[in-house]
Amino acid sequence: MQHGYWIRSKPVYTSLAWQYRAQAHMVLAHGEAGRAVLRLYQQRLPEQPVSVLYLVGDEEADYTASLRALAGDCLLTFTKQEALWAAFNAALASACMGTRLYAAGNEAFLWQVSTLAASHGVLHADIMREQPASLARPVYCVHCKTITPHVTTNIAVCSGCQRHLFVRDHFSRRLGAYMGLMVDAEAPGEVPAAEEIYP
Amino acid sequence: MSHLNVIVSAIADVAEGIRHFTLVDAAGRELPGFSGGSHVVVSMRAGARTYRNAYSLLSPPSDRSNYQIAVRLQENSRGGSRFMHEQVQVGTALEIAWPVNLFAISRVGRKHILVAGGIGITPFMSQAHDLLRTGANFELHYAFRSPRHAAFVDELRRLLGPRLKCYDQSQGQLLDPAALLSHQPLGTHVYVCGPGGMVDAVLDTAARLGWPDAHVHHEEFLAPPVGEPFAIRLAQSQRVVEVGAEESMLEAMEAAGVDVPYLCRGGACGRCELEVLATDGVLEHHDHYLSEDERRAGNKIMPCVSRAKCTFIELNL
């Protein structure tokens, strides 16, 4: 909806690229975003130790076999989010400065990585992020504080309070979600047709 | 620019060539609060010339009854440090700018490594008080030429205990940046202040080991180097200011009554940046604020430390 509109809080993502000046590398990816890690492995490999933490998606493509072929024993796979976060947390606790972090996934995943890393003193700017698959947004309802995951439309129903929310570009790094405001607050019942703009 | 009027209330020699000054408000009031790592710019009226140098505040930030600074007599002093050492006595009135902090401790850091060389210990004095007060995890690594050159080392030992690690060069004890930076936990920040070679060694080592830039902090106030005389043409006011061999562009413009912005006067902060419209020579950049790209573009200059080898330089001022 907000074409050509720039807002400072909206994150800008890049393509993953090895940071060769490093002591170690830790790569996290989720589901379909495993493809970003395959692309990373097509670049000249760094000399330092690499570990890849891959969360297998439920319905999305599963890149485990391809990743295993490239990363070998450096690959750890997870089928449950909780197990991935526990392993990542333990890895962060023993990591040294100079460990480069890379994350690929949807925005909810990218900012869970960032939030957990921040609890170990890693700044948001220290992590390289790629969003290779869905543009779907986690949306934070400013009325009932519920975060509705995977919203692909510009107007969506809040999973907490059922209000129709207008999805803004205003992004919270702390919450890892976009702001959603009641779209028909001024004229109750007048809800414009929703368009799928974050497929 | 607003300033504070202070009086020197005590002077002490704390190490070879390093003199410590205590400053109190001329009207007996409390001085403005500041944060660890702050500095003040001291104005020194030496005859027709006014020197302005930046000095870090040493005192605990919680104590607003006085400010403390330490001044090392520079071997090739342009006049500022010599003035402080030879002209200033107890009772001398000085003008200082309000405290400014270009070297603050990161609040989100998990651990802090402070690295000081010689007189570079000064910004860490106030930071150490702040870090102790907040209960932060930190270490201070202090390298000096010999015990005679180790200003404040006894005070720091009392204050910091095992958090202080000293490197006495006269005993062959050398600080190895790679050993220091290669095994630090994630979320560590490093801060370095000292001679140029030491600052470069720490910055280069951190970059090579993959420390993100935002975790690496340094403070290095430069003195304006001596050069050849040239003229500044001010495009907006249609004035010409002559710059002498031993004065900076900023000092020359101030002496001519031109109102020029500045903050650190040491090539660090970027506040005094001016636009260069033309020159018949080459710019000599000495600051560590402009990027390589900006230097190549050749249309910006930091008049506090940089100059030009030319007959004239035209500024958009």
Short mmCIF file of C-alpha atoms in Angstrom, two decimals:
data_model
loop_
_atom_site.label_atom_id
_atom_site.label_comp_id
_atom_site.label_asym_id
_atom_site.label_seq_id
_atom_site.Cartn_x
_atom_site.Cartn_y
_atom_site.Cartn_z
CA MET A 1 0.00 0.00 0.00
CA GLN A 2 2.72 2.48 0.98
CA HIS A 3 4.68 2.41 -2.26
CA GLY A 4 7.87 4.42 -2.38
CA TYR A 5 7.44 5.35 1.24
CA TRP A 6 10.45 5.34 3.55
CA ILE A 7 10.34 5.03 7.29
CA ARG A 8 13.44 4.78 9.45
CA SER A 9 12.13 1.93 11.59
CA LYS A 10 11.46 -0.40 8.65
CA PRO A 11 14.40 -2.82 8.45
CA VAL A 12 16.43 -3.19 5.28
CA TYR A 13 17.73 -6.70 4.60
CA THR A 14 20.67 -7.80 2.48
CA SER A 15 21.96 -10.98 0.88
CA LEU A 16 24.11 -13.10 3.17
CA ALA A 17 27.84 -12.84 2.44
CA TRP A 18 30.71 -14.27 4.48
CA GLN A 19 32.53 -11.75 6.64
CA TYR A 20 36.07 -13.02 6.14
CA ARG A 21 37.57 -11.07 9.03
CA ALA A 22 36.25 -13.22 11.86
CA GLN A 23 37.06 -15.85 14.46
CA ALA A 24 33.98 -18.04 13.83
CA HIS A 25 30.69 -18.02 11.92
CA MET A 26 27.22 -18.95 13.11
CA VAL A 27 24.41 -19.21 10.55
CA LEU A 28 20.72 -19.58 11.44
CA ALA A 29 18.00 -20.32 8.92
CA HIS A 30 14.36 -21.37 8.89
CA GLY A 31 12.50 -23.51 6.37
CA GLU A 32 12.48 -22.09 2.86
CA ALA A 33 15.23 -19.63 3.81
CA GLY A 34 17.64 -22.58 3.82
CA ARG A 35 18.15 -21.59 0.19
CA ALA A 36 19.95 -18.42 1.37
CA VAL A 37 22.45 -20.66 3.18
CA LEU A 38 22.96 -22.73 0.01
CA ARG A 39 23.79 -19.48 -1.79
CA LEU A 40 26.16 -18.54 1.02
CA TYR A 41 28.00 -21.83 0.49
CA GLN A 42 28.52 -20.97 -3.16
CA GLN A 43 30.85 -18.16 -2.04
CA ARG A 44 34.50 -18.79 -1.13
CA LEU A 45 34.39 -20.49 2.26
CA PRO A 46 35.94 -18.69 5.25
CA GLU A 47 38.91 -20.28 7.03
CA GLN A 48 37.33 -20.09 10.48
CA PRO A 49 34.93 -22.65 11.99
CA VAL A 50 31.33 -22.45 10.76
CA SER A 51 28.17 -23.74 12.42
CA VAL A 52 24.75 -23.82 10.79
CA LEU A 53 21.59 -24.06 12.89
CA TYR A 54 18.65 -24.98 10.67
CA LEU A 55 15.04 -25.01 11.80
CA VAL A 56 13.07 -27.27 9.49
CA GLY A 57 9.84 -25.57 8.40
CA ASP A 58 6.49 -27.25 8.86
CA GLU A 59 5.01 -26.92 5.41
CA GLU A 60 7.77 -25.03 3.66
CA ALA A 61 10.54 -26.58 1.64
CA ASP A 62 13.03 -28.66 3.63
CA TYR A 63 16.65 -28.04 2.64
CA THR A 64 18.18 -30.44 5.19
CA ALA A 65 19.61 -32.84 2.61
CA SER A 66 21.21 -30.11 0.46
CA LEU A 67 22.61 -28.36 3.52
CA ARG A 68 23.99 -31.61 4.90
CA ALA A 69 25.83 -32.19 1.63
CA LEU A 70 27.51 -28.77 1.87
CA ALA A 71 27.94 -28.17 5.60
CA GLY A 72 28.42 -31.76 6.77
CA ASP A 73 28.97 -32.01 10.50
CA CYS A 74 28.76 -28.23 10.86
CA LEU A 75 24.98 -28.52 10.38
CA LEU A 76 22.61 -28.92 13.32
CA THR A 77 18.94 -29.37 12.43
CA PHE A 78 15.92 -28.72 14.62
CA THR A 79 12.27 -29.53 14.18
CA LYS A 80 11.11 -27.54 17.22
CA GLN A 81 11.71 -23.79 17.71
CA GLU A 82 12.34 -24.24 21.44
CA ALA A 83 15.20 -26.64 20.78
CA LEU A 84 16.77 -24.24 18.26
CA TRP A 85 16.60 -21.29 20.66
CA ALA A 86 18.06 -23.34 23.51
CA ALA A 87 20.98 -24.45 21.31
CA PHE A 88 21.52 -20.90 20.00
CA ASN A 89 21.44 -19.49 23.53
CA ALA A 90 24.08 -22.00 24.67
CA ALA A 91 26.25 -21.23 21.63
CA LEU A 92 26.04 -17.48 22.29
CA ALA A 93 27.02 -17.97 25.93
CA SER A 94 30.32 -19.63 24.96
CA ALA A 95 31.06 -17.57 21.82
CA CYS A 96 33.92 -15.06 21.56
CA MET A 97 33.91 -11.58 20.05
CA GLY A 98 34.61 -12.04 16.37
CA THR A 99 31.89 -14.68 15.96
CA ARG A 100 29.93 -13.42 12.96
CA LEU A 101 26.18 -14.03 12.96
CA TYR A 102 24.03 -14.60 9.87
CA ALA A 103 20.27 -15.16 9.85
CA ALA A 104 17.82 -16.04 7.07
CA GLY A 105 14.10 -16.48 7.47
CA ASN A 106 10.84 -14.60 7.75
CA GLU A 107 10.83 -11.42 9.80
CA ALA A 108 9.50 -13.08 12.94
CA PHE A 109 12.43 -15.51 12.84
CA LEU A 110 15.03 -12.83 12.04
CA TRP A 111 14.02 -10.72 15.01
CA GLN A 112 13.81 -13.64 17.42
CA VAL A 113 17.43 -14.34 16.48
CA SER A 114 18.27 -10.67 17.05
CA THR A 115 16.44 -10.43 20.38
CA LEU A 116 18.10 -13.53 21.78
CA ALA A 117 21.52 -12.36 20.55
CA ALA A 118 20.89 -8.91 22.08
CA SER A 119 20.50 -10.58 25.48
CA HIS A 120 24.19 -11.52 25.08
CA GLY A 121 25.20 -7.97 24.16
CA VAL A 122 25.09 -8.44 20.38
CA LEU A 123 23.89 -5.25 18.68
CA HIS A 124 21.24 -5.44 15.94
CA ALA A 125 23.78 -4.00 13.48
CA ASP A 126 26.22 -6.87 14.19
CA ILE A 127 23.95 -9.47 12.54
CA MET A 128 23.60 -9.99 8.79
CA ARG A 129 19.99 -10.74 7.84
CA GLU A 130 18.31 -12.00 4.69
CA GLN A 131 14.59 -12.40 4.06
CA PRO A 132 14.61 -14.66 1.01
CA ALA A 133 11.12 -16.12 1.20
CA SER A 134 7.79 -14.75 2.40
CA LEU A 135 7.24 -11.03 3.04
CA ALA A 136 4.59 -11.95 5.64
CA ARG A 137 4.57 -9.64 8.65
CA PRO A 138 4.04 -10.26 12.34
CA VAL A 139 1.55 -7.54 13.35
CA TYR A 140 1.32 -6.03 16.81
CA CYS A 141 -2.18 -4.82 17.74
CA VAL A 142 -1.81 -1.47 19.50
CA HIS A 143 -5.24 -2.02 21.12
CA CYS A 144 -4.95 -5.47 22.72
CA LYS A 145 -1.14 -6.01 22.43
CA THR A 146 -1.51 -9.37 20.66
CA ILE A 147 0.98 -10.21 17.92
CA THR A 148 -0.71 -11.90 14.93
CA PRO A 149 1.87 -13.91 12.98
CA HIS A 150 2.21 -14.27 9.22
CA VAL A 151 -0.02 -11.45 7.96
CA THR A 152 0.10 -11.15 4.16
CA THR A 153 -2.52 -8.44 3.65
CA ASN A 154 -2.59 -4.70 4.23
CA ILE A 155 -5.68 -5.06 6.43
CA ALA A 156 -5.97 -8.07 8.74
CA VAL A 157 -8.14 -9.29 11.58
CA CYS A 158 -6.36 -9.25 14.97
CA SER A 159 -6.10 -12.77 16.38
CA GLY A 160 -6.57 -11.34 19.89
CA CYS A 161 -9.46 -8.85 19.74
CA GLN A 162 -10.88 -9.45 16.21
CA ARG A 163 -10.53 -5.76 15.28
CA HIS A 164 -9.69 -5.00 11.66
CA LEU A 165 -6.14 -3.66 11.70
CA PHE A 166 -4.37 -1.50 9.15
CA VAL A 167 -0.78 -2.85 8.88
CA ARG A 168 1.73 -0.02 8.99
CA ASP A 169 5.43 0.07 7.97
CA HIS A 170 6.30 1.19 11.50
CA PHE A 171 8.45 -1.65 12.88
CA SER A 172 9.51 -2.45 16.45
CA ARG A 173 12.85 -4.23 16.74
CA ARG A 174 12.09 -5.05 20.37
CA LEU A 175 8.80 -6.77 19.52
CA GLY A 176 9.89 -7.93 16.09
CA ALA A 177 6.56 -6.81 14.65
CA TYR A 178 4.82 -4.12 12.60
CA MET A 179 2.28 -1.79 14.13
CA GLY A 180 -1.39 -2.54 13.48
CA LEU A 181 -4.10 0.07 14.06
CA MET A 182 -7.90 -0.31 14.00
CA VAL A 183 -8.82 0.65 10.44
CA ASP A 184 -12.46 1.57 11.12
CA ALA A 185 -12.04 3.49 14.38
CA GLU A 186 -13.40 6.74 12.87
CA ALA A 187 -16.28 5.13 10.95
CA PRO A 188 -17.18 1.79 12.57
CA GLY A 189 -17.92 -0.94 10.06
CA GLU A 190 -16.33 0.83 7.10
CA VAL A 191 -13.53 -1.63 6.36
CA PRO A 192 -11.85 -1.30 2.97
CA ALA A 193 -11.16 -4.50 1.02
CA ALA A 194 -7.91 -6.16 2.03
CA GLU A 195 -5.18 -6.63 -0.57
CA GLU A 196 -2.47 -9.26 -0.38
CA ILE A 197 0.68 -7.16 -0.56
CA TYR A 198 3.03 -9.18 1.69
CA PRO A 199 2.87 -12.59 -0.06
CA MET B 1 29.51 29.78 22.43
CA SER B 2 28.54 29.67 26.09
CA HIS B 3 31.33 28.96 28.50
CA LEU B 4 32.08 28.51 32.18
CA ASN B 5 34.38 30.77 34.22
CA VAL B 6 36.61 28.74 36.53
CA ILE B 7 39.56 29.37 38.85
CA VAL B 8 42.51 27.04 39.39
CA SER B 9 42.31 25.96 43.03
CA ALA B 10 45.16 23.42 43.16
CA ILE B 11 48.08 22.25 41.03
CA ALA B 12 50.09 19.05 41.51
CA ASP B 13 52.76 17.23 39.50
CA VAL B 14 51.53 13.66 39.17
CA ALA B 15 54.12 12.16 36.81
CA GLU B 16 57.04 13.25 34.69
CA GLY B 17 55.80 16.12 32.55
CA ILE B 18 52.18 15.70 33.69
CA ARG B 19 50.56 18.40 35.80
CA HIS B 20 47.18 18.04 37.46
CA PHE B 21 44.83 21.01 37.83
CA THR B 22 41.75 21.36 40.01
CA LEU B 23 39.20 23.89 38.70
CA VAL B 24 36.34 25.43 40.68
CA ASP B 25 33.51 27.69 39.57
CA ALA B 26 34.57 31.36 39.75
CA ALA B 27 31.33 32.26 41.56
CA GLY B 28 31.55 29.30 43.95
CA ARG B 29 28.61 27.42 42.42
CA GLU B 30 28.33 23.75 41.52
CA LEU B 31 29.68 22.92 38.08
CA PRO B 32 27.47 21.23 35.44
CA GLY B 33 27.13 17.47 35.71
CA PHE B 34 28.90 15.25 33.19
CA SER B 35 29.23 11.58 32.25
CA GLY B 36 32.33 9.38 32.33
CA GLY B 37 34.62 10.02 29.35
CA SER B 38 33.69 13.71 28.96
CA HIS B 39 36.18 16.45 28.15
CA VAL B 40 36.25 20.24 28.35
CA VAL B 41 37.91 22.70 25.99
CA VAL B 42 40.09 25.14 27.97
CA SER B 43 40.72 28.60 26.49
CA MET B 44 44.14 30.06 27.23
CA ARG B 45 44.83 33.73 26.54
CA ALA B 46 48.54 33.94 25.84
CA GLY B 47 49.20 37.48 24.70
CA ALA B 48 47.60 38.09 21.31
CA ARG B 49 46.85 34.40 20.80
CA THR B 50 44.16 32.24 22.30
CA TYR B 51 44.86 28.55 22.56
CA ARG B 52 41.98 26.14 23.01
CA ASN B 53 42.77 22.55 23.95
CA ALA B 54 40.53 19.64 24.91
CA TYR B 55 41.27 17.86 28.20
CA SER B 56 39.41 14.90 29.68
CA LEU B 57 37.72 15.33 33.05
CA LEU B 58 39.29 13.06 35.68
CA SER B 59 37.06 13.54 38.69
CA PRO B 60 34.18 11.29 39.74
CA PRO B 61 31.13 12.49 37.76
CA SER B 62 29.13 12.50 41.00
CA ASP B 63 31.33 15.27 42.46
CA ARG B 64 30.26 18.64 41.08
CA SER B 65 32.33 20.76 43.47
CA ASN B 66 35.28 20.82 41.05
CA TYR B 67 36.65 19.57 37.73
CA GLN B 68 40.08 17.97 37.41
CA ILE B 69 42.24 17.81 34.31
CA ALA B 70 45.77 16.58 33.64
CA VAL B 71 48.04 18.24 31.08
CA ARG B 72 51.14 16.65 29.63
CA LEU B 73 53.80 19.09 28.46
CA GLN B 74 54.08 18.29 24.76
CA GLU B 75 57.68 18.22 23.56
CA ASN B 76 56.72 20.20 20.47
CA SER B 77 54.04 22.24 22.18
CA ARG B 78 52.46 24.88 19.97
CA GLY B 79 51.86 26.83 23.14
CA GLY B 80 48.81 25.35 24.86
CA SER B 81 50.39 22.76 27.12
CA ARG B 82 53.39 25.05 27.75
CA PHE B 83 50.98 27.81 28.80
CA MET B 84 49.25 25.44 31.23
CA HIS B 85 52.60 24.33 32.68
CA GLU B 86 54.38 27.70 32.83
CA GLN B 87 51.77 30.46 33.10
CA VAL B 88 48.90 28.95 35.06
CA GLN B 89 49.10 29.22 38.86
CA VAL B 90 46.73 28.68 41.75
CA GLY B 91 44.20 31.50 41.43
CA THR B 92 44.48 31.85 37.62
CA ALA B 93 41.08 32.40 35.98
CA LEU B 94 40.31 30.26 32.92
CA GLU B 95 37.42 29.93 30.52
CA ILE B 96 36.20 26.44 29.70
CA ALA B 97 33.45 25.16 27.43
CA TRP B 98 30.70 22.97 28.87
CA PRO B 99 31.64 19.27 29.14
CA VAL B 100 31.08 17.19 26.01
CA ASN B 101 31.29 13.40 25.78
CA LEU B 102 32.64 11.83 22.59
CA PHE B 103 33.87 8.72 24.42
CA ALA B 104 30.92 7.31 26.34
CA ILE B 105 30.67 3.76 27.68
CA SER B 106 28.13 1.67 25.73
CA ARG B 107 25.17 1.01 27.99
CA VAL B 108 24.30 -2.26 26.28
CA GLY B 109 27.83 -3.71 26.51
CA ARG B 110 28.27 -6.90 28.58
CA LYS B 111 31.95 -6.34 29.30
CA HIS B 112 34.25 -3.37 28.81
CA ILE B 113 37.98 -3.48 28.06
CA LEU B 114 39.65 -0.10 28.60
CA VAL B 115 43.10 0.32 27.05
CA ALA B 116 45.23 3.34 28.01
CA GLY B 117 48.70 4.42 26.92
CA GLY B 118 50.49 7.14 28.89
CA ILE B 119 48.45 10.37 29.20
CA GLY B 120 45.65 8.45 27.44
CA ILE B 121 44.67 7.29 30.93
CA THR B 122 42.74 10.54 31.50
CA PRO B 123 39.29 9.74 29.99
CA PHE B 124 39.26 6.41 31.82
CA MET B 125 39.55 8.10 35.22
CA SER B 126 35.96 9.34 35.15
CA GLN B 127 34.75 6.27 33.25
CA ALA B 128 36.17 3.99 35.96
CA HIS B 129 34.04 5.78 38.55
CA ASP B 130 30.92 5.39 36.39
CA LEU B 131 31.63 1.70 35.70
CA LEU B 132 32.20 0.97 39.41
CA ARG B 133 28.99 2.77 40.31
CA THR B 134 26.91 0.77 37.83
CA GLY B 135 28.57 -2.53 38.79
CA ALA B 136 29.71 -3.18 35.22
CA ASN B 137 32.11 -5.95 34.21
CA PHE B 138 35.32 -4.16 33.13
CA GLU B 139 39.13 -4.20 33.07
CA LEU B 140 41.59 -1.34 32.65
CA HIS B 141 44.84 -2.08 30.81
CA TYR B 142 47.35 0.72 31.39
CA ALA B 143 50.66 0.87 29.50
CA PHE B 144 53.33 3.42 30.46
CA ARG B 145 56.99 4.13 29.73
CA SER B 146 58.21 3.73 33.31
CA PRO B 147 56.83 4.09 36.86
CA ARG B 148 57.84 7.78 36.76
CA HIS B 149 55.46 8.28 33.83
CA ALA B 150 52.57 6.34 35.37
CA ALA B 151 50.16 9.11 36.37
CA PHE B 152 47.42 8.14 38.84
CA VAL B 153 48.58 4.52 39.06
CA ASP B 154 48.41 4.36 42.88
CA GLU B 155 44.94 5.91 42.93
CA LEU B 156 43.77 3.46 40.25
CA ARG B 157 45.21 0.48 42.15
CA ARG B 158 43.28 1.48 45.26
CA LEU B 159 40.11 2.05 43.25
CA LEU B 160 40.22 -0.93 40.92
CA GLY B 161 42.33 -3.64 42.57
CA PRO B 162 42.69 -6.64 40.25
CA ARG B 163 40.66 -4.91 37.52
CA LEU B 164 43.79 -2.83 36.78
CA LYS B 165 46.52 -4.43 34.70
CA CYS B 166 49.72 -2.42 34.25
CA TYR B 167 52.32 -2.74 31.49
CA ASP B 168 55.64 -1.12 32.43
CA GLN B 169 57.62 -0.71 29.20
CA SER B 170 60.85 -0.08 31.15
CA GLN B 171 60.46 -3.64 32.48
CA GLY B 172 59.79 -4.95 28.98
CA GLN B 173 56.09 -5.52 29.68
CA LEU B 174 54.23 -5.00 26.42
CA LEU B 175 50.51 -4.96 25.82
CA ASP B 176 49.60 -7.45 23.08
CA PRO B 177 46.30 -6.41 21.45
CA ALA B 178 45.78 -9.81 19.80
CA ALA B 179 46.14 -11.67 23.12
CA LEU B 180 43.78 -9.19 24.74
CA LEU B 181 41.06 -9.23 22.07
CA SER B 182 40.98 -12.81 20.80
CA HIS B 183 39.18 -14.44 23.75
CA GLN B 184 36.62 -11.91 24.88
CA PRO B 185 33.01 -12.99 25.35
CA LEU B 186 30.32 -11.88 22.93
CA GLY B 187 28.97 -8.42 23.78
CA THR B 188 32.37 -7.00 24.84
CA HIS B 189 33.33 -3.43 23.94
CA VAL B 190 36.89 -2.12 23.73
CA TYR B 191 37.91 1.52 24.34
CA VAL B 192 41.39 2.81 23.55
CA CYS B 193 43.09 6.14 24.21
CA GLY B 194 46.82 6.69 23.84
CA PRO B 195 49.57 7.31 21.29
CA GLY B 196 48.59 6.95 17.62
CA GLY B 197 50.52 3.72 17.15
CA MET B 198 48.75 2.06 20.05
CA VAL B 199 45.31 3.22 18.92
CA ASP B 200 45.99 1.93 15.40
CA ALA B 201 47.25 -1.42 16.71
CA VAL B 202 44.08 -1.97 18.77
CA LEU B 203 41.73 -0.84 15.96
CA ASP B 204 43.52 -2.98 13.35
CA THR B 205 43.58 -6.05 15.61
CA ALA B 206 39.90 -5.71 16.46
CA ALA B 207 38.99 -5.40 12.76
CA ARG B 208 41.15 -8.38 11.82
CA LEU B 209 39.51 -10.53 14.51
CA GLY B 210 36.05 -9.58 13.26
CA TRP B 211 34.95 -7.23 16.04
CA PRO B 212 32.02 -5.18 14.68
CA ASP B 213 32.90 -1.47 14.44
CA ALA B 214 30.19 -0.49 16.93
CA HIS B 215 32.07 -2.42 19.66
CA VAL B 216 35.35 -0.56 19.14
CA HIS B 217 35.75 2.96 20.54
CA HIS B 218 38.72 5.31 20.53
CA GLU B 219 39.57 8.83 21.48
CA GLU B 220 42.54 10.63 20.14
CA PHE B 221 42.67 14.41 20.17
CA LEU B 222 45.19 15.65 17.66
CA ALA B 223 47.15 18.86 17.81
CA PRO B 224 47.02 20.88 14.58
CA PRO B 225 50.27 20.26 12.71
CA VAL B 226 52.55 23.01 11.50
CA GLY B 227 52.47 23.74 7.76
CA GLU B 228 52.94 26.54 5.28
CA PRO B 229 51.01 29.83 5.31
CA PHE B 230 48.05 30.26 2.95
CA ALA B 231 44.89 32.34 2.65
CA ILE B 232 41.25 31.40 3.24
CA ARG B 233 38.66 33.12 1.05
CA LEU B 234 35.22 33.15 2.67
CA ALA B 235 32.72 33.04 -0.19
CA GLN B 236 29.64 34.25 1.70
CA SER B 237 31.19 37.09 3.67
CA GLN B 238 33.68 38.01 0.91
CA ARG B 239 36.54 38.11 3.40
CA VAL B 240 40.12 36.86 3.27
CA VAL B 241 41.82 35.34 6.34
CA GLU B 242 45.55 34.63 6.37
CA VAL B 243 46.59 31.36 8.05
CA GLY B 244 50.08 31.38 9.57
CA ALA B 245 52.44 28.43 9.51
CA GLU B 246 51.89 27.59 13.18
CA GLU B 247 48.18 28.21 13.52
CA SER B 248 45.22 26.13 12.43
CA MET B 249 42.56 27.32 9.98
CA LEU B 250 40.09 27.36 12.88
CA GLU B 251 42.38 29.50 15.05
CA ALA B 252 43.07 31.92 12.20
CA MET B 253 39.36 32.40 11.50
CA GLU B 254 38.61 32.88 15.20
CA ALA B 255 41.40 35.46 15.51
CA ALA B 256 39.84 37.33 12.58
CA GLY B 257 36.50 37.39 14.38
CA VAL B 258 34.77 34.82 12.15
CA ASP B 259 32.14 32.78 13.98
CA VAL B 260 33.04 29.14 13.23
CA PRO B 261 31.42 26.12 14.91
CA TYR B 262 33.64 23.69 16.80
CA LEU B 263 33.46 21.10 19.55
CA CYS B 264 36.54 18.92 20.18
CA ARG B 265 39.19 20.87 18.24
CA GLY B 266 41.07 17.62 17.80
CA GLY B 267 39.78 16.15 14.54
CA ALA B 268 37.48 13.67 16.25
CA CYS B 269 33.91 14.95 16.38
CA GLY B 270 33.15 16.44 12.96
CA ARG B 271 31.36 19.52 14.31
CA CYS B 272 33.61 22.05 12.53
CA GLU B 273 33.22 20.51 9.05
CA LEU B 274 33.26 23.14 6.30
CA GLU B 275 32.57 22.95 2.58
CA VAL B 276 35.51 23.60 0.26
CA LEU B 277 34.49 25.42 -2.93
CA ALA B 278 37.88 25.79 -4.55
CA THR B 279 41.63 25.69 -3.98
CA ASP B 280 44.73 26.01 -6.15
CA GLY B 281 46.59 23.34 -4.17
CA VAL B 282 45.93 20.14 -2.25
CA LEU B 283 44.00 19.59 0.97
CA GLU B 284 45.99 18.04 3.81
CA HIS B 285 43.49 16.10 5.92
CA HIS B 286 44.72 15.27 9.42
CA ASP B 287 41.39 14.46 11.11
CA HIS B 288 40.05 10.99 11.75
CA TYR B 289 36.46 11.93 11.03
CA LEU B 290 36.15 12.07 7.23
CA SER B 291 35.92 8.79 5.35
CA GLU B 292 38.30 7.86 2.54
CA ASP B 293 35.54 8.59 0.01
CA GLU B 294 34.93 12.04 1.47
CA ARG B 295 38.65 12.80 1.37
CA ARG B 296 38.83 11.75 -2.26
CA ALA B 297 35.84 13.96 -3.11
CA GLY B 298 37.88 16.86 -1.76
CA ASN B 299 34.99 19.16 -0.88
CA LYS B 300 35.04 18.96 2.92
CA ILE B 301 37.61 19.96 5.49
CA MET B 302 37.96 19.92 9.28
CA PRO B 303 39.59 23.30 9.97
CA CYS B 304 40.56 22.35 13.55
CA VAL B 305 43.46 20.10 12.46
CA SER B 306 43.51 20.04 8.66
CA ARG B 307 45.04 22.57 6.31
CA ALA B 308 46.07 22.93 2.67
CA LYS B 309 49.23 23.23 0.66
CA CYS B 310 48.19 26.07 -1.60
CA THR B 311 48.05 29.83 -1.92
CA PHE B 312 44.30 29.98 -1.31
CA ILE B 313 41.35 27.83 -0.27
CA GLU B 314 37.77 29.04 -0.74
CA LEU B 315 35.18 27.99 1.84
CA ASN B 316 31.39 28.18 1.76
CA LEU B 317 31.16 30.39 4.84
#
